[in-house]
mmCIF file of C-alpha atoms in Angstrom:
data_model
loop_
_atom_site.group_PDB
_atom_site.id
_atom_site.type_symbol
_atom_site.label_atom_id
_atom_site.label_comp_id
_atom_site.label_asym_id
_atom_site.label_seq_id
_atom_site.Cartn_x
_atom_site.Cartn_y
_atom_site.Cartn_z
ATOM 1 C CA MET A 163 67.658 106.755 77.099
ATOM 2 C CA ASN A 164 68.078 103.158 78.309
ATOM 3 C CA CYS A 165 71.305 101.290 78.936
ATOM 4 C CA LEU A 166 71.610 97.341 79.400
ATOM 5 C CA VAL A 167 74.866 96.458 81.176
ATOM 6 C CA TYR A 168 76.313 92.917 80.762
ATOM 7 C CA LEU A 169 78.415 92.175 83.728
ATOM 8 C CA PRO A 170 79.508 88.540 83.837
ATOM 9 C CA HIS A 171 80.650 88.574 87.486
ATOM 10 C CA SER A 172 79.279 87.924 90.876
ATOM 11 C CA TYR A 173 78.640 91.210 92.461
ATOM 12 C CA THR A 174 80.163 91.213 96.018
ATOM 13 C CA GLY A 175 80.878 94.997 96.423
ATOM 14 C CA ARG A 176 84.504 94.416 95.392
ATOM 15 C CA GLY A 177 86.696 94.282 92.272
ATOM 16 C CA PRO A 178 85.706 95.135 88.673
ATOM 17 C CA ALA A 179 82.056 94.636 89.467
ATOM 18 C CA GLU A 180 82.179 97.126 92.109
ATOM 19 C CA SER A 181 83.854 99.579 89.700
ATOM 20 C CA CYS A 182 81.027 98.984 87.208
ATOM 21 C CA VAL A 183 78.310 99.644 89.753
ATOM 22 C CA ARG A 184 79.999 102.732 91.079
ATOM 23 C CA ILE A 185 79.986 104.078 87.572
ATOM 24 C CA ILE A 186 76.670 103.181 86.383
ATOM 25 C CA GLU A 187 74.724 104.274 89.646
ATOM 26 C CA HIS A 188 75.285 107.899 88.570
ATOM 27 C CA PHE A 189 73.866 107.459 85.010
ATOM 28 C CA ALA A 190 70.328 108.111 86.371
ATOM 29 C CA SER A 191 71.220 111.776 87.161
ATOM 30 C CA GLN A 192 71.815 112.244 83.480
ATOM 31 C CA GLY A 193 68.559 110.740 82.499
ATOM 32 C CA ILE A 194 69.804 107.251 81.628
ATOM 33 C CA GLU A 195 67.822 104.364 82.859
ATOM 34 C CA THR A 196 70.179 101.575 83.577
ATOM 35 C CA THR A 197 69.760 97.723 84.136
ATOM 36 C CA VAL A 198 72.684 95.706 85.101
ATOM 37 C CA PHE A 199 72.763 91.906 84.380
ATOM 38 C CA VAL A 200 74.974 90.022 86.829
ATOM 39 C CA GLN A 201 75.587 86.381 87.397
ATOM 40 C CA ARG A 202 74.481 86.933 91.017
ATOM 41 C CA ALA A 203 74.319 89.778 93.587
ATOM 42 C CA ARG A 204 75.710 89.151 97.031
ATOM 43 C CA ALA A 205 75.824 92.827 98.007
ATOM 44 C CA GLN A 206 73.241 95.561 97.915
ATOM 45 C CA LEU A 207 73.011 97.398 94.612
ATOM 46 C CA PRO A 208 72.157 101.118 94.529
ATOM 47 C CA GLN A 209 68.545 102.013 94.128
ATOM 48 C CA SER A 210 69.321 103.968 90.890
ATOM 49 C CA VAL A 211 70.292 100.724 88.997
ATOM 50 C CA ALA A 212 67.878 97.986 88.138
ATOM 51 C CA ALA A 213 69.382 94.557 88.360
ATOM 52 C CA VAL A 214 68.789 91.167 86.892
ATOM 53 C CA ASP A 215 70.448 88.601 89.073
ATOM 54 C CA SER A 216 70.627 85.416 87.089
ATOM 55 C CA GLY A 217 71.594 83.191 90.115
ATOM 56 C CA GLY A 218 68.558 84.429 92.191
ATOM 57 C CA ARG A 219 68.340 83.857 95.921
ATOM 58 C CA LEU A 220 68.526 80.079 95.520
ATOM 59 C CA LEU A 221 72.190 80.131 94.268
ATOM 60 C CA ARG A 222 73.319 83.263 96.099
ATOM 61 C CA LYS A 223 75.067 81.355 98.989
ATOM 62 C CA LEU A 224 76.604 78.537 97.068
ATOM 63 C CA PRO A 225 80.224 78.595 95.958
ATOM 64 C CA PHE A 226 80.650 80.704 92.835
ATOM 65 C CA LYS A 227 82.790 78.038 90.963
ATOM 66 C CA LEU A 228 80.032 75.557 91.408
ATOM 67 C CA VAL A 229 77.086 77.703 90.166
ATOM 68 C CA SER A 230 78.888 79.864 87.603
ATOM 69 C CA PRO A 231 78.394 77.481 84.595
ATOM 70 C CA PHE A 232 74.598 77.551 85.265
ATOM 71 C CA THR A 233 74.387 81.243 86.071
ATOM 72 C CA LYS A 234 76.344 82.130 82.994
ATOM 73 C CA ARG A 235 73.689 80.403 80.710
ATOM 74 C CA LEU A 236 70.914 82.120 82.625
ATOM 75 C CA LEU A 237 72.657 85.351 82.376
ATOM 76 C CA ARG A 238 72.995 85.169 78.532
ATOM 77 C CA ARG A 239 69.340 84.020 78.168
ATOM 78 C CA ALA A 240 68.144 87.061 80.292
ATOM 79 C CA PHE A 241 70.099 89.571 78.365
ATOM 80 C CA ARG A 242 69.015 88.165 74.993
ATOM 81 C CA ALA A 243 65.382 88.524 76.170
ATOM 82 C CA ALA A 244 66.238 92.165 77.198
ATOM 83 C CA VAL A 245 67.717 92.961 73.837
ATOM 84 C CA ASP A 246 64.633 91.625 72.093
ATOM 85 C CA SER A 247 62.376 93.828 74.079
ATOM 86 C CA ALA A 248 64.684 96.899 74.167
ATOM 87 C CA GLU A 249 63.335 100.297 72.939
ATOM 88 C CA PRO A 250 65.083 102.007 69.966
ATOM 89 C CA GLY A 251 68.142 103.719 70.920
ATOM 90 C CA THR A 252 69.023 101.553 73.823
ATOM 91 C CA ILE A 253 72.799 101.096 74.454
ATOM 92 C CA ALA A 254 74.417 97.746 75.212
ATOM 93 C CA TYR A 255 77.319 98.194 77.621
ATOM 94 C CA PHE A 256 79.525 95.135 77.811
ATOM 95 C CA TRP A 257 82.233 94.317 80.413
ATOM 96 C CA PRO A 258 85.092 91.867 79.580
ATOM 97 C CA ASN A 259 84.498 88.110 79.078
ATOM 98 C CA THR A 260 81.295 88.768 77.247
ATOM 99 C CA PRO A 261 80.588 86.156 74.643
ATOM 100 C CA ALA A 262 81.228 87.688 71.246
ATOM 101 C CA ASP A 263 77.887 86.063 69.920
ATOM 102 C CA LEU A 264 76.009 88.208 72.469
ATOM 103 C CA VAL A 265 77.585 91.367 71.129
ATOM 104 C CA SER A 266 76.734 90.279 67.560
ATOM 105 C CA TYR A 267 73.076 89.515 68.664
ATOM 106 C CA ALA A 268 72.755 93.055 70.096
ATOM 107 C CA LYS A 269 74.076 94.596 67.006
ATOM 108 C CA ALA A 270 72.005 92.580 64.735
ATOM 109 C CA LYS A 271 69.005 94.056 66.712
ATOM 110 C CA GLY A 272 70.262 97.621 65.951
ATOM 111 C CA MET A 273 71.722 98.277 69.314
ATOM 112 C CA VAL A 274 74.829 100.508 69.841
ATOM 113 C CA CYS A 275 77.407 98.315 71.621
ATOM 114 C CA VAL A 276 80.038 99.793 73.894
ATOM 115 C CA ARG A 277 82.875 97.745 75.517
ATOM 116 C CA GLU A 278 84.705 98.434 78.866
ATOM 117 C CA MET A 279 88.523 98.064 79.068
ATOM 118 C CA ILE A 280 89.309 97.217 82.599
ATOM 119 C CA ASN A 281 92.953 96.774 81.682
ATOM 120 C CA SER A 282 94.858 97.213 78.413
ATOM 121 C CA PRO A 283 94.136 94.979 75.502
ATOM 122 C CA LEU A 284 95.464 91.454 75.793
ATOM 123 C CA ALA A 285 97.538 92.035 72.595
ATOM 124 C CA HIS A 286 99.383 94.691 74.399
ATOM 125 C CA ALA A 287 99.360 93.029 77.839
ATOM 126 C CA LYS A 288 100.751 89.696 77.048
ATOM 127 C CA PRO A 289 104.055 90.662 75.511
ATOM 128 C CA VAL A 290 104.505 93.182 78.329
ATOM 129 C CA LEU A 291 103.911 90.626 80.966
ATOM 130 C CA ASP A 292 106.019 87.925 79.254
ATOM 131 C CA GLU A 293 108.914 90.196 79.273
ATOM 132 C CA ALA A 294 108.259 91.390 82.897
ATOM 133 C CA TYR A 295 108.336 87.752 84.093
ATOM 134 C CA ARG A 296 111.427 86.979 82.097
ATOM 135 C CA ALA A 297 113.143 90.002 83.662
ATOM 136 C CA ALA A 298 112.068 88.820 87.118
ATOM 137 C CA GLY A 299 113.551 85.478 86.502
ATOM 138 C CA VAL A 300 110.350 83.515 87.112
ATOM 139 C CA GLN A 301 107.980 81.426 84.897
ATOM 140 C CA PRO A 302 104.982 83.437 83.674
ATOM 141 C CA THR A 303 101.840 82.726 85.607
ATOM 142 C CA HIS A 304 99.720 85.509 84.035
ATOM 143 C CA GLY A 305 97.649 82.907 82.227
ATOM 144 C CA LEU A 306 97.269 84.846 78.995
ATOM 145 C CA THR A 307 97.341 82.872 75.740
ATOM 146 C CA GLN A 308 97.589 83.696 72.114
ATOM 147 C CA ALA A 309 94.083 82.145 71.703
ATOM 148 C CA MET A 310 92.722 84.646 74.411
ATOM 149 C CA VAL A 311 94.384 87.515 72.514
ATOM 150 C CA ASP A 312 92.878 86.419 69.110
ATOM 151 C CA ARG A 313 89.456 85.973 70.741
ATOM 152 C CA GLU A 314 89.539 89.469 72.369
ATOM 153 C CA ASN A 315 90.854 91.084 69.130
ATOM 154 C CA ALA A 316 87.847 89.701 67.244
ATOM 155 C CA GLU A 317 85.478 90.660 70.023
ATOM 156 C CA LEU A 318 86.759 94.335 70.223
ATOM 157 C CA ALA A 319 86.194 94.705 66.507
ATOM 158 C CA LEU A 320 82.436 94.033 67.027
ATOM 159 C CA HIS A 321 81.846 97.055 69.280
ATOM 160 C CA ASP A 322 80.921 100.585 68.084
ATOM 161 C CA PHE A 323 82.759 102.341 70.985
ATOM 162 C CA ILE A 324 85.292 101.297 73.649
ATOM 163 C CA PHE A 325 85.610 102.944 77.157
ATOM 164 C CA SER A 326 89.405 103.423 77.712
ATOM 165 C CA SER A 327 90.365 104.338 81.351
ATOM 166 C CA ASN A 328 93.991 105.172 80.838
ATOM 167 C CA ALA A 329 96.127 107.210 78.239
ATOM 168 C CA GLU A 330 98.345 104.055 77.844
ATOM 169 C CA VAL A 331 95.271 102.066 76.993
ATOM 170 C CA ASP A 332 94.210 104.713 74.404
ATOM 171 C CA ALA A 333 97.569 104.197 72.824
ATOM 172 C CA ALA A 334 97.389 100.382 72.975
ATOM 173 C CA LEU A 335 93.890 100.401 71.201
ATOM 174 C CA LEU A 336 95.249 102.799 68.513
ATOM 175 C CA ALA A 337 98.210 100.483 67.866
ATOM 176 C CA LEU A 338 95.575 97.653 67.366
ATOM 177 C CA GLY A 339 94.002 99.629 64.769
ATOM 178 C CA VAL A 340 91.012 100.868 66.736
ATOM 179 C CA ALA A 341 89.908 104.290 65.137
ATOM 180 C CA ARG A 342 90.213 107.189 67.400
ATOM 181 C CA ASP A 343 86.695 108.331 67.252
ATOM 182 C CA ARG A 344 85.588 104.756 68.536
ATOM 183 C CA ILE A 345 87.662 105.352 71.751
ATOM 184 C CA LEU A 346 85.748 107.028 74.680
ATOM 185 C CA SER A 347 88.534 108.242 76.866
ATOM 186 C CA SER A 348 87.526 108.051 80.508
ATOM 187 C CA THR A 349 88.938 106.795 83.937
ATOM 188 C CA PHE A 350 87.995 104.611 86.875
ATOM 189 C CA GLY A 351 87.745 106.243 90.175
ATOM 190 C CA TRP A 352 87.743 106.269 93.866
ATOM 191 C CA THR A 353 84.907 106.416 96.571
ATOM 192 C CA ALA A 354 84.859 109.421 98.777
ATOM 193 C CA SER A 355 83.079 107.661 101.658
ATOM 194 C CA ARG A 356 86.079 105.511 102.127
ATOM 195 C CA PHE A 357 88.966 107.743 101.146
ATOM 196 C CA ALA A 358 87.857 111.385 101.770
ATOM 197 C CA PRO A 359 90.572 113.842 101.089
ATOM 198 C CA ASN A 360 92.286 115.314 104.038
ATOM 199 C CA THR A 361 92.207 119.158 104.898
ATOM 200 C CA ALA A 362 96.051 118.982 105.270
ATOM 201 C CA PRO A 363 98.788 116.564 104.555
ATOM 202 C CA THR A 364 99.236 113.821 106.993
ATOM 203 C CA MET A 365 102.620 112.607 106.015
ATOM 204 C CA SER A 366 105.130 111.541 108.700
ATOM 205 C CA ASP A 367 106.599 114.329 110.807
ATOM 206 C CA ASP A 368 110.268 115.221 111.022
ATOM 207 C CA THR A 369 111.034 112.857 113.835
ATOM 208 C CA THR A 370 109.967 109.665 112.046
ATOM 209 C CA ARG A 371 111.680 107.814 109.323
ATOM 210 C CA PHE A 372 110.559 107.999 105.681
ATOM 211 C CA ARG A 373 107.937 105.371 104.897
ATOM 212 C CA ALA A 374 106.987 104.093 101.402
ATOM 213 C CA VAL A 375 104.005 102.020 100.916
ATOM 214 C CA PHE A 376 102.709 99.624 98.164
ATOM 215 C CA VAL A 377 99.044 98.357 98.211
ATOM 216 C CA GLY A 378 97.700 95.812 95.899
ATOM 217 C CA LEU A 379 98.279 92.332 94.541
ATOM 218 C CA MET A 380 101.999 91.702 95.074
ATOM 219 C CA ASN A 381 102.733 90.163 91.766
ATOM 220 C CA VAL A 382 105.079 90.625 88.731
ATOM 221 C CA ARG A 383 102.404 92.656 86.880
ATOM 222 C CA LYS A 384 102.265 95.307 89.636
ATOM 223 C CA GLY A 385 106.122 95.612 89.672
ATOM 224 C CA ILE A 386 106.974 94.057 92.984
ATOM 225 C CA SER A 387 110.298 92.531 91.905
ATOM 226 C CA THR A 388 111.320 96.025 90.501
ATOM 227 C CA LEU A 389 110.142 97.610 93.784
ATOM 228 C CA LEU A 390 112.142 95.345 95.989
ATOM 229 C CA GLU A 391 115.369 95.808 93.800
ATOM 230 C CA ALA A 392 114.878 99.503 93.625
ATOM 231 C CA TRP A 393 114.310 99.841 97.410
ATOM 232 C CA GLU A 394 117.577 97.958 98.175
ATOM 233 C CA MET A 395 119.410 100.093 95.580
ATOM 234 C CA ALA A 396 118.015 103.347 96.963
ATOM 235 C CA ALA A 397 119.354 102.626 100.437
ATOM 236 C CA VAL A 398 117.218 105.355 102.036
ATOM 237 C CA ASP A 399 116.893 105.663 105.853
ATOM 238 C CA GLY A 400 113.358 104.522 105.895
ATOM 239 C CA GLU A 401 110.808 101.698 105.811
ATOM 240 C CA LEU A 402 109.049 100.003 102.797
ATOM 241 C CA ILE A 403 105.669 98.526 103.805
ATOM 242 C CA MET A 404 103.605 96.248 101.421
ATOM 243 C CA ALA A 405 99.967 95.365 101.808
ATOM 244 C CA GLY A 406 98.461 92.699 99.795
ATOM 245 C CA ALA A 407 98.504 89.158 98.854
ATOM 246 C CA PRO A 408 101.843 87.765 97.215
ATOM 247 C CA GLU A 409 102.102 85.894 94.099
ATOM 248 C CA PRO A 410 103.531 82.385 95.003
ATOM 249 C CA CYS A 411 106.341 82.646 92.507
ATOM 250 C CA LEU A 412 107.518 85.815 94.292
ATOM 251 C CA GLN A 413 107.177 84.500 97.837
ATOM 252 C CA PRO A 414 110.956 83.622 98.094
ATOM 253 C CA MET A 415 111.890 87.073 96.937
ATOM 254 C CA ILE A 416 109.538 88.776 99.395
ATOM 255 C CA ASP A 417 110.662 86.620 102.347
ATOM 256 C CA ASP A 418 114.209 87.433 101.620
ATOM 257 C CA ALA A 419 113.534 91.197 101.483
ATOM 258 C CA CYS A 420 111.435 91.104 104.552
ATOM 259 C CA SER A 421 114.322 89.354 106.447
ATOM 260 C CA LYS A 422 116.284 92.541 106.207
ATOM 261 C CA PRO A 423 115.749 95.675 108.227
ATOM 262 C CA GLY A 424 113.393 98.273 106.724
ATOM 263 C CA VAL A 425 111.017 96.104 104.777
ATOM 264 C CA ARG A 426 107.658 94.782 106.070
ATOM 265 C CA HIS A 427 104.783 92.820 104.494
ATOM 266 C CA LEU A 428 101.445 93.384 106.320
ATOM 267 C CA GLY A 429 99.337 90.961 104.268
ATOM 268 C CA PHE A 430 95.648 92.092 103.934
ATOM 269 C CA VAL A 431 94.794 95.437 105.377
ATOM 270 C CA SER A 432 91.046 96.412 105.832
ATOM 271 C CA ASP A 433 91.642 100.140 106.730
ATOM 272 C CA VAL A 434 93.788 101.028 103.738
ATOM 273 C CA ALA A 435 93.064 104.751 104.177
ATOM 274 C CA SER A 436 94.825 104.875 107.483
ATOM 275 C CA LEU A 437 97.759 102.892 106.096
ATOM 276 C CA TYR A 438 98.082 105.554 103.277
ATOM 277 C CA ARG A 439 97.915 108.478 105.829
ATOM 278 C CA SER A 440 100.664 107.016 107.974
ATOM 279 C CA CYS A 441 103.116 106.853 105.127
ATOM 280 C CA ASP A 442 105.070 109.366 103.109
ATOM 281 C CA VAL A 443 104.948 107.955 99.537
ATOM 282 C CA PHE A 444 102.837 105.477 97.696
ATOM 283 C CA VAL A 445 104.882 103.420 95.212
ATOM 284 C CA PHE A 446 103.156 101.611 92.368
ATOM 285 C CA PRO A 447 105.672 100.532 89.738
ATOM 286 C CA THR A 448 102.962 98.639 87.638
ATOM 287 C CA PHE A 449 103.579 97.152 84.159
ATOM 288 C CA GLU A 450 100.006 96.893 83.013
ATOM 289 C CA GLU A 451 96.770 98.424 84.136
ATOM 290 C CA GLY A 452 93.598 100.046 83.157
ATOM 291 C CA GLY A 453 92.636 102.920 85.651
ATOM 292 C CA PRO A 454 94.113 101.926 88.937
ATOM 293 C CA GLN A 455 92.083 102.940 91.923
ATOM 294 C CA VAL A 456 94.993 102.791 94.230
ATOM 295 C CA THR A 457 96.565 105.932 92.468
ATOM 296 C CA TYR A 458 93.419 107.963 93.180
ATOM 297 C CA GLU A 459 92.980 106.580 96.737
ATOM 298 C CA ALA A 460 96.518 107.465 97.706
ATOM 299 C CA ALA A 461 96.278 110.946 96.299
ATOM 300 C CA ALA A 462 92.910 111.445 98.044
ATOM 301 C CA CYS A 463 94.568 110.394 101.379
ATOM 302 C CA GLY A 464 97.317 113.120 100.957
ATOM 303 C CA ILE A 465 100.447 111.296 99.967
ATOM 304 C CA PRO A 466 102.407 111.740 96.878
ATOM 305 C CA VAL A 467 102.616 108.988 94.144
ATOM 306 C CA ILE A 468 105.617 107.383 92.291
ATOM 307 C CA THR A 469 104.299 105.280 89.559
ATOM 308 C CA THR A 470 104.630 104.348 85.795
ATOM 309 C CA PRO A 471 102.887 105.606 82.807
ATOM 310 C CA MET A 472 100.373 102.762 83.140
ATOM 311 C CA GLY A 473 99.730 103.662 86.858
ATOM 312 C CA ALA A 474 99.322 107.365 86.261
ATOM 313 C CA ALA A 475 95.534 107.116 85.639
ATOM 314 C CA ARG A 476 95.244 110.447 83.927
ATOM 315 C CA LEU A 477 95.899 112.018 87.443
ATOM 316 C CA ILE A 478 99.780 111.831 87.883
ATOM 317 C CA GLU A 479 101.846 114.323 85.800
ATOM 318 C CA HIS A 480 105.642 113.978 86.484
ATOM 319 C CA ASP A 481 106.974 116.476 88.924
ATOM 320 C CA VAL A 482 103.590 118.150 89.242
ATOM 321 C CA THR A 483 101.130 115.802 90.891
ATOM 322 C CA GLY A 484 103.626 112.820 91.382
ATOM 323 C CA MET A 485 106.523 111.111 89.855
ATOM 324 C CA ILE A 486 106.489 108.872 86.809
ATOM 325 C CA VAL A 487 109.174 106.273 85.988
ATOM 326 C CA ALA A 488 109.350 103.741 83.228
ATOM 327 C CA ALA A 489 107.984 100.237 84.166
ATOM 328 C CA GLY A 490 110.914 98.013 85.054
ATOM 329 C CA ASP A 491 113.554 100.879 85.428
ATOM 330 C CA THR A 492 114.976 99.973 88.775
ATOM 331 C CA HIS A 493 117.598 102.769 88.623
ATOM 332 C CA ALA A 494 114.903 105.483 87.769
ATOM 333 C CA LEU A 495 112.587 104.165 90.628
ATOM 334 C CA ALA A 496 115.453 104.126 93.177
ATOM 335 C CA GLU A 497 116.353 107.648 92.245
ATOM 336 C CA ALA A 498 112.746 108.765 92.685
ATOM 337 C CA LEU A 499 112.609 107.081 96.108
ATOM 338 C CA ARG A 500 115.814 108.716 97.120
ATOM 339 C CA LYS A 501 114.585 112.147 95.876
ATOM 340 C CA LEU A 502 111.282 112.075 97.821
ATOM 341 C CA ALA A 503 112.945 110.653 100.874
ATOM 342 C CA MET A 504 115.168 113.583 101.136
ATOM 343 C CA ASP A 505 112.811 116.284 100.047
ATOM 344 C CA LYS A 506 109.742 116.759 102.299
ATOM 345 C CA PRO A 507 108.807 120.087 100.652
ATOM 346 C CA LEU A 508 108.566 118.422 97.206
ATOM 347 C CA ARG A 509 106.386 115.424 98.815
ATOM 348 C CA ARG A 510 104.093 118.119 100.149
ATOM 349 C CA SER A 511 103.858 120.072 96.908
ATOM 350 C CA LEU A 512 103.175 116.956 94.877
ATOM 351 C CA SER A 513 100.518 115.721 97.329
ATOM 352 C CA ILE A 514 98.620 119.203 97.436
ATOM 353 C CA LYS A 515 98.697 119.379 93.649
ATOM 354 C CA ALA A 516 97.354 115.829 93.313
ATOM 355 C CA ARG A 517 94.749 116.392 95.932
ATOM 356 C CA GLU A 518 93.484 119.481 94.108
ATOM 357 C CA LYS A 519 92.624 117.423 91.078
ATOM 358 C CA VAL A 520 91.517 114.073 92.724
ATOM 359 C CA ASP A 521 87.984 115.102 93.041
ATOM 360 C CA GLN A 522 87.612 115.002 89.298
ATOM 361 C CA PHE A 523 88.129 111.134 89.583
ATOM 362 C CA GLU A 524 85.624 110.478 92.373
ATOM 363 C CA TYR A 525 83.153 107.936 91.162
ATOM 364 C CA ARG A 526 80.273 110.418 91.062
ATOM 365 C CA ALA A 527 82.269 112.582 88.659
ATOM 366 C CA VAL A 528 83.362 109.591 86.604
ATOM 367 C CA GLY A 529 79.962 108.231 86.359
ATOM 368 C CA THR A 530 78.526 111.574 85.238
ATOM 369 C CA GLU A 531 81.163 112.008 82.701
ATOM 370 C CA ARG A 532 80.619 108.544 81.283
ATOM 371 C CA ALA A 533 76.949 109.100 81.033
ATOM 372 C CA GLN A 534 77.528 112.283 79.078
ATOM 373 C CA LEU A 535 79.811 110.224 76.681
ATOM 374 C CA LEU A 536 77.085 107.790 76.135
ATOM 375 C CA LEU A 537 74.560 110.601 75.529
ATOM 376 C CA ASN A 538 76.954 112.166 73.079
ATOM 377 C CA VAL A 539 77.261 108.728 71.269
ATOM 378 C CA ALA A 540 73.428 108.423 71.121
ATOM 379 C CA ARG A 541 73.058 111.907 69.679
ATOM 380 C CA LEU A 542 75.671 111.287 67.026
ATOM 381 C CA LEU A 543 74.076 108.032 65.822
ATOM 382 C CA ARG A 544 70.405 109.294 66.051
ATOM 383 C CA PRO A 545 68.849 109.274 62.523
#
């Protein structure tokens, strides 16, 4: 079977494009020949994935904002040509921000069209984030508009199947009226070469203070304002460490928190695995996600996770492989922090249980599982 992947990004080995490539590089092991169409490739792609780089060598080193309008047009043209020459049974696998007319074109040619959900549907995300910004007391900067919601809703309706990386995304799609049999429940993952599981927990020993860590974009969406308030409320004898770039509207709040003892902002951290392993708990009070890699990475590094239903990533089960609190619930988050700060055996138990499951979410396993889902789809629709 063949699969054409439309990825309207610049591939740099990071972000959503990296997740896409880490998934599809394992399709070949299941007999699926895959070609990915990218605006440009600035990092080496795996040998198991054929690539069409619409930017080519000439545009590879220029600023992406400058070349993007041009490479987008070339990308669409190249993908349409591939659809025209595709063998019967080829699947078209689209990532977000694909033009709806391109999906319609593939469908008109008889191709099965599958859509990736990096995050939850915009129809779900917009009201959630509007309320989160209101609660944080800052003006919304998420950039989502009703026109974007309407456009995505119309585009989602075109697809035969939708990959959903999170149980909460499943629920949001169902609430939008997407039939259950169109939803391919899956996950994102983590990369073993960067975050290999430890043979034993590496949390702080008894002589050090409790250390909680947050890693990611420090914005309202990820729950930073909730985290800072909960940390102060918890009043534990310990340290909160935050790694990542702050959202400008939250900078005063972050500066105020860091002016007090026990709160540190590290900025960008290249060796995130070592940071995880130097801490006792990963805290991720996110409001809206798809399948957050940081949840898997923290578990792989041997520390327990406190997160929300959106951040659970099909890995975290409350009081089994971690702790789950409602998004925006400052009191519940403070209580979870206090509980794990005082209970080292519980921290160890949660981390061991999560680590026992985390291999199921390594990208090799995720890619293989998704390939099987596509093969099942092809068998179902075969005349």
